[in-house]
Amino acid sequence: MTPPDGRTSRAWAGGLIAGGALASAAGMLGIAYVRDLVAARKRVGAVTRHVMESRCGAVEYAARGAGETVLVSHGIFQGCDGGLLSVRDLLPDRRIIVPSRFGYLGSVMPAEPSVAAQSDVFAELLDHLGHHEVDVIGISAGTSAAVQFTLRHPHRVRHLIILSGNFPGSRTARIPPRWARWFYSDHALWPLKAFAHPTFLRLLGVPPGFPRSADERRVAEEISESIFPVAWRRRGAVFDAYVADPEIGTYDLEAIEAPTLIVHAADDPLVSYGAARDAASRIPGARLLGLDSGGHLLLGQRDRVKEVIADFVESRPG
């Protein structure tokens, strides 16, 4: 074998160094990925969760607080943990019950899932816990289940509140392309969070110019961390995007009997403010709290929203 000349030796050594650097960087990324997912699993594990066997199978839920009962239908990529987080400071004097909807965390994905079945499981859970009439909050992709529950079980709903809701006419109410399912994974979303954080926050509905303060940054970061592990939420998120969200266009909003409050920011980049305004015009007697800013997460508006919700749920139904 002919021994390498000096130039070849230097190229060979440089290739080894570059390869070693890439391998080292990949190893560090792998360590960071595993570390973050372990931390995410611990966050979920720190939430006290309960399981009820429903007619559809296991249903997980979390509860907090005392007082009149509020049932929360959480948003996409959440679960009972994210639902609690989303309303944490909005209803301090209420009993909050948050089921993980079908396919989220410890809740089953039935063989033949439907939003109607999910709403009936809500009723079954309330029976199990001994609650008849409740206030209902639907958040983003949780709008369909909240509205279905209100339509199918009208005498159980004192008030209906929709936060950053998915309504007919919003682009989220259209079926996404099949390739979009690829993004419903930790492998796709974690790199965005780690290396393209502003883009990741845009995907969560944080508008340009936000967060503007330390408190807004804290809320945005808590919500962004709460969607992990995505693998524990993927089946529910796919069902939301491809079935539950588009199905809202078939609902008879004019048949909603419960007093309804819709809260929506004009700069929400995910779900349309115009669609929320149109929905409020279709629901009899509905009130629309339109906010100039705050995006999908209602950043910087929590005190205002808390005040309006408190006044609304204290009003007498009808």
Coordinates of C-alpha atoms in Angstrom, one line a residue:
M1 CA 0.0 0.0 0.0
T2 CA 1.3 3.4 -0.9
P3 CA 1.6 5.6 2.2
P4 CA -0.5 8.8 2.0
D5 CA 1.3 12.0 1.1
G6 CA 1.1 15.0 3.5
R7 CA -1.9 16.6 1.8
T8 CA -3.9 13.4 2.0
S9 CA -2.9 12.9 5.6
R10 CA -4.1 16.3 6.5
A11 CA -7.4 15.8 4.7
W12 CA -7.9 12.5 6.4
A13 CA -7.2 14.0 9.8
G14 CA -9.5 16.9 9.1
G15 CA -12.3 14.5 8.1
L16 CA -11.8 12.6 11.4
I17 CA -12.0 15.9 13.4
A18 CA -15.1 17.0 11.5
G19 CA -16.7 13.6 11.9
G20 CA -15.9 13.6 15.6
A21 CA -17.3 17.1 16.1
L22 CA -20.5 16.1 14.3
A23 CA -20.8 12.9 16.4
S24 CA -20.2 14.9 19.5
A25 CA -22.9 17.5 18.6
A26 CA -25.3 14.7 17.7
G27 CA -24.6 13.0 21.0
M28 CA -25.2 16.3 22.9
L29 CA -28.5 16.9 21.0
G30 CA -29.6 13.4 21.9
I31 CA -28.8 13.9 25.5
A32 CA -30.8 17.2 25.5
Y33 CA -33.7 15.5 23.8
V34 CA -33.9 12.7 26.2
R35 CA -33.4 15.0 29.2
D36 CA -36.3 17.3 28.1
L37 CA -38.7 14.4 27.5
V38 CA -37.8 12.9 30.9
A39 CA -38.6 16.2 32.5
A40 CA -41.8 16.4 30.5
R41 CA -42.9 13.0 31.8
K42 CA -42.1 14.1 35.3
R43 CA -44.3 17.2 34.9
V44 CA -47.2 15.0 33.8
G45 CA -46.5 12.6 36.7
A46 CA -46.6 15.5 39.2
V47 CA -50.3 16.1 38.3
T48 CA -52.7 14.1 40.4
R49 CA -54.8 12.2 37.9
H50 CA -57.7 9.8 38.4
V51 CA -59.2 7.2 36.1
M52 CA -62.9 6.3 35.5
E53 CA -64.0 3.3 33.5
S54 CA -66.6 4.7 31.0
R55 CA -68.7 3.0 28.4
C56 CA -65.9 3.8 26.0
G57 CA -63.1 2.7 28.2
A58 CA -60.7 4.4 30.6
V59 CA -61.1 8.1 31.0
E60 CA -58.5 10.1 32.9
Y61 CA -59.3 13.4 34.7
A62 CA -57.8 15.9 37.1
A63 CA -59.6 18.2 39.5
R64 CA -58.7 21.2 41.6
G65 CA -60.3 23.8 43.9
A66 CA -63.6 24.0 45.6
G67 CA -66.9 25.7 44.9
E68 CA -69.3 25.5 41.9
T69 CA -68.1 23.0 39.3
V70 CA -66.6 23.9 36.0
L71 CA -65.9 21.3 33.3
V72 CA -63.0 22.1 31.0
S73 CA -62.7 20.7 27.5
H74 CA -58.9 21.3 26.8
G75 CA -57.2 22.3 23.7
I76 CA -55.1 20.4 21.1
F77 CA -51.8 18.8 22.3
Q78 CA -52.9 19.2 25.9
G79 CA -54.7 16.8 28.2
C80 CA -56.0 17.2 31.8
D81 CA -52.6 18.7 32.8
G82 CA -52.7 21.4 30.1
G83 CA -56.3 22.1 30.7
L84 CA -55.6 22.8 34.4
L85 CA -52.7 25.1 33.3
S86 CA -54.8 27.0 30.8
V87 CA -57.5 28.0 33.4
R88 CA -55.2 28.1 36.4
D89 CA -55.7 31.7 37.3
L90 CA -59.1 32.3 35.7
L91 CA -61.5 30.7 38.2
P92 CA -59.9 30.6 41.6
D93 CA -63.1 30.1 43.5
R94 CA -64.5 27.2 41.5
R95 CA -64.1 23.4 41.4
I96 CA -62.3 22.7 38.1
I97 CA -62.7 19.2 36.5
V98 CA -60.6 18.5 33.4
P99 CA -61.0 15.2 31.6
S100 CA -58.2 14.2 29.2
R101 CA -60.2 13.9 26.0
F102 CA -60.1 10.7 23.7
G103 CA -56.5 9.8 22.9
Y104 CA -54.8 12.2 25.3
L105 CA -52.6 10.9 28.1
G106 CA -54.4 8.1 30.0
S107 CA -57.7 8.3 28.2
V108 CA -58.7 5.7 25.7
M109 CA -59.1 6.2 22.0
P110 CA -62.3 4.2 21.2
A111 CA -62.4 1.9 18.2
E112 CA -65.1 4.2 16.7
P113 CA -64.4 7.6 18.3
S114 CA -66.8 10.6 17.8
V115 CA -67.2 14.0 19.4
A116 CA -70.8 13.0 20.4
A117 CA -69.4 10.0 22.3
Q118 CA -66.8 12.3 23.9
S119 CA -69.6 14.6 25.1
D120 CA -71.6 11.7 26.5
V121 CA -68.5 10.6 28.4
F122 CA -68.3 14.1 29.9
A123 CA -71.8 13.5 31.2
E124 CA -70.9 10.0 32.5
L125 CA -67.9 11.5 34.3
L126 CA -70.0 14.1 36.0
D127 CA -72.5 11.5 37.1
H128 CA -69.6 9.5 38.5
L129 CA -68.5 12.5 40.5
G130 CA -72.0 13.5 41.6
H131 CA -72.3 16.8 39.6
H132 CA -75.4 17.6 37.6
E133 CA -75.3 21.2 36.5
V134 CA -71.9 22.7 35.6
D135 CA -70.4 25.7 33.8
V136 CA -68.4 24.5 30.7
I137 CA -65.3 26.0 29.2
G138 CA -64.1 24.9 25.8
I139 CA -60.5 25.9 24.8
S140 CA -59.5 26.0 21.1
A141 CA -59.8 22.5 19.7
G142 CA -61.9 21.6 22.8
T143 CA -64.7 23.8 21.3
S144 CA -66.4 20.9 19.4
A145 CA -66.7 18.7 22.5
A146 CA -67.9 21.6 24.7
V147 CA -70.5 22.6 22.1
Q148 CA -71.6 19.0 21.6
F149 CA -72.0 18.6 25.3
T150 CA -74.1 21.7 25.5
L151 CA -76.3 20.6 22.6
R152 CA -76.7 17.0 23.8
H153 CA -77.1 17.7 27.5
P154 CA -78.6 21.2 27.6
H155 CA -80.1 20.9 31.1
R156 CA -76.6 20.2 32.6
V157 CA -75.0 23.4 31.4
R158 CA -75.4 26.6 33.4
H159 CA -73.0 28.7 31.2
L160 CA -70.8 28.0 28.2
I161 CA -67.5 29.8 27.8
I162 CA -65.3 29.4 24.7
L163 CA -61.7 30.7 24.8
S164 CA -59.9 31.2 21.5
G165 CA -62.4 28.8 20.0
N166 CA -62.4 26.9 16.7
F167 CA -65.5 27.9 14.9
P168 CA -66.9 27.4 11.4
G169 CA -65.0 29.5 8.9
S170 CA -61.7 29.3 10.7
R171 CA -58.9 27.6 8.8
T172 CA -58.5 25.2 11.7
A173 CA -62.1 24.0 10.8
R174 CA -60.8 22.5 7.6
I175 CA -59.2 19.1 7.3
P176 CA -55.4 19.4 7.1
P177 CA -53.4 17.7 4.4
R178 CA -52.3 14.1 5.2
W179 CA -48.6 15.1 5.4
A180 CA -49.3 17.4 8.3
R181 CA -49.5 14.3 10.6
W182 CA -45.7 14.1 10.4
F183 CA -45.5 17.1 12.7
Y184 CA -47.5 15.4 15.4
S185 CA -44.5 13.9 17.1
D186 CA -41.7 14.8 19.5
H187 CA -39.1 14.3 16.8
A188 CA -40.7 17.1 14.8
L189 CA -41.7 19.5 17.4
W190 CA -38.9 19.3 19.9
P191 CA -36.2 20.6 17.4
L192 CA -38.5 23.5 16.7
K193 CA -38.8 24.3 20.3
A194 CA -35.0 23.9 20.9
F195 CA -33.6 25.7 17.8
A196 CA -36.4 27.8 16.3
H197 CA -38.2 28.9 19.4
P198 CA -39.9 32.0 17.8
T199 CA -41.3 29.8 15.0
F200 CA -42.4 27.2 17.6
L201 CA -44.3 30.0 19.6
R202 CA -46.0 31.1 16.3
L203 CA -47.3 27.6 15.9
L204 CA -48.8 27.8 19.4
G205 CA -50.6 31.0 18.4
V206 CA -48.2 33.6 19.9
P207 CA -48.4 36.7 17.6
P208 CA -45.5 38.8 16.5
G209 CA -44.3 41.2 19.2
F210 CA -45.2 38.8 22.0
P211 CA -44.3 37.9 24.7
R212 CA -43.8 41.5 25.8
S213 CA -43.2 41.0 29.5
A214 CA -41.7 38.5 32.0
D215 CA -45.2 37.3 33.0
E216 CA -46.3 36.8 29.3
R217 CA -43.0 35.0 28.7
R218 CA -43.7 32.7 31.7
V219 CA -47.2 31.8 30.5
A220 CA -46.0 31.2 26.9
E221 CA -43.1 29.0 28.1
E222 CA -45.3 27.0 30.5
I223 CA -47.8 26.3 27.7
S224 CA -45.1 25.4 25.2
E225 CA -43.5 22.9 27.6
S226 CA -46.9 21.4 28.5
I227 CA -47.5 19.8 25.1
F228 CA -44.7 17.4 25.7
P229 CA -44.4 14.4 25.5
V230 CA -46.3 14.7 22.2
A231 CA -46.3 11.0 21.9
W232 CA -48.7 10.8 24.8
R233 CA -51.1 13.2 23.1
R234 CA -50.7 12.3 19.4
R235 CA -53.7 10.2 18.8
G236 CA -56.0 12.8 20.4
A237 CA -54.4 15.6 18.5
V238 CA -54.8 13.8 15.2
F239 CA -58.5 13.2 15.9
D240 CA -58.9 16.8 16.8
A241 CA -57.3 18.1 13.7
Y242 CA -58.9 15.7 11.2
V243 CA -62.3 15.0 12.8
A244 CA -63.3 17.2 15.7
D245 CA -62.2 20.6 14.5
P246 CA -63.8 20.2 11.0
E247 CA -67.0 18.8 12.4
I248 CA -67.8 22.1 14.1
G249 CA -69.1 23.3 10.7
T250 CA -72.0 20.8 11.0
Y251 CA -73.3 21.9 14.4
D252 CA -76.5 23.8 14.9
L253 CA -75.1 26.8 16.9
E254 CA -78.5 28.4 16.8
A255 CA -79.8 25.6 19.0
I256 CA -77.5 26.4 21.9
E257 CA -79.7 27.3 24.9
A258 CA -77.0 28.0 27.5
P259 CA -75.9 31.6 28.1
T260 CA -72.7 31.8 26.1
L261 CA -69.5 33.9 26.3
I262 CA -66.9 33.8 23.6
V263 CA -63.5 35.3 24.3
H264 CA -61.2 35.9 21.3
A265 CA -58.2 38.1 20.5
A266 CA -58.3 39.9 17.1
D267 CA -54.6 39.0 16.5
D268 CA -55.0 35.3 17.1
P269 CA -52.9 33.7 14.3
L270 CA -54.4 30.2 14.7
V271 CA -58.2 30.5 14.9
S272 CA -60.1 33.3 13.1
Y273 CA -61.5 36.2 15.1
G274 CA -64.1 36.7 12.3
A275 CA -65.3 33.1 12.7
A276 CA -65.7 33.8 16.5
R277 CA -67.7 37.0 15.7
D278 CA -69.9 35.1 13.3
A279 CA -70.5 32.3 15.8
A280 CA -71.5 34.8 18.5
S281 CA -74.1 36.2 16.0
R282 CA -75.5 32.7 15.5
I283 CA -75.7 31.6 19.2
P284 CA -78.8 33.1 20.8
G285 CA -77.9 35.9 23.2
A286 CA -74.2 35.1 23.0
R287 CA -71.7 37.7 24.3
L288 CA -68.4 38.3 22.5
L289 CA -65.4 39.6 24.4
G290 CA -63.2 40.8 21.6
L291 CA -59.7 41.6 22.7
D292 CA -57.3 43.8 20.6
S293 CA -54.3 41.7 21.3
G294 CA -53.0 38.6 23.1
G295 CA -53.1 36.0 20.5
H296 CA -54.3 32.4 20.9
L297 CA -53.0 32.2 24.5
L298 CA -54.6 35.6 25.5
L299 CA -51.2 36.9 26.7
G300 CA -51.5 40.0 28.7
Q301 CA -55.3 39.7 28.9
R302 CA -55.6 37.2 31.8
D303 CA -56.8 39.8 34.4
R304 CA -59.4 41.2 32.0
V305 CA -60.6 37.7 31.0
K306 CA -60.7 36.6 34.6
E307 CA -62.9 39.6 35.5
V308 CA -65.4 39.1 32.7
I309 CA -65.7 35.3 33.3
A310 CA -66.3 35.9 37.0
D311 CA -69.1 38.3 36.2
F312 CA -70.5 36.0 33.6
V313 CA -70.7 32.8 35.7
E314 CA -72.3 34.7 38.5
S315 CA -75.2 35.8 36.3
R316 CA -78.3 33.7 36.4
P317 CA -78.9 31.4 33.4
G318 CA -81.8 32.6 31.3

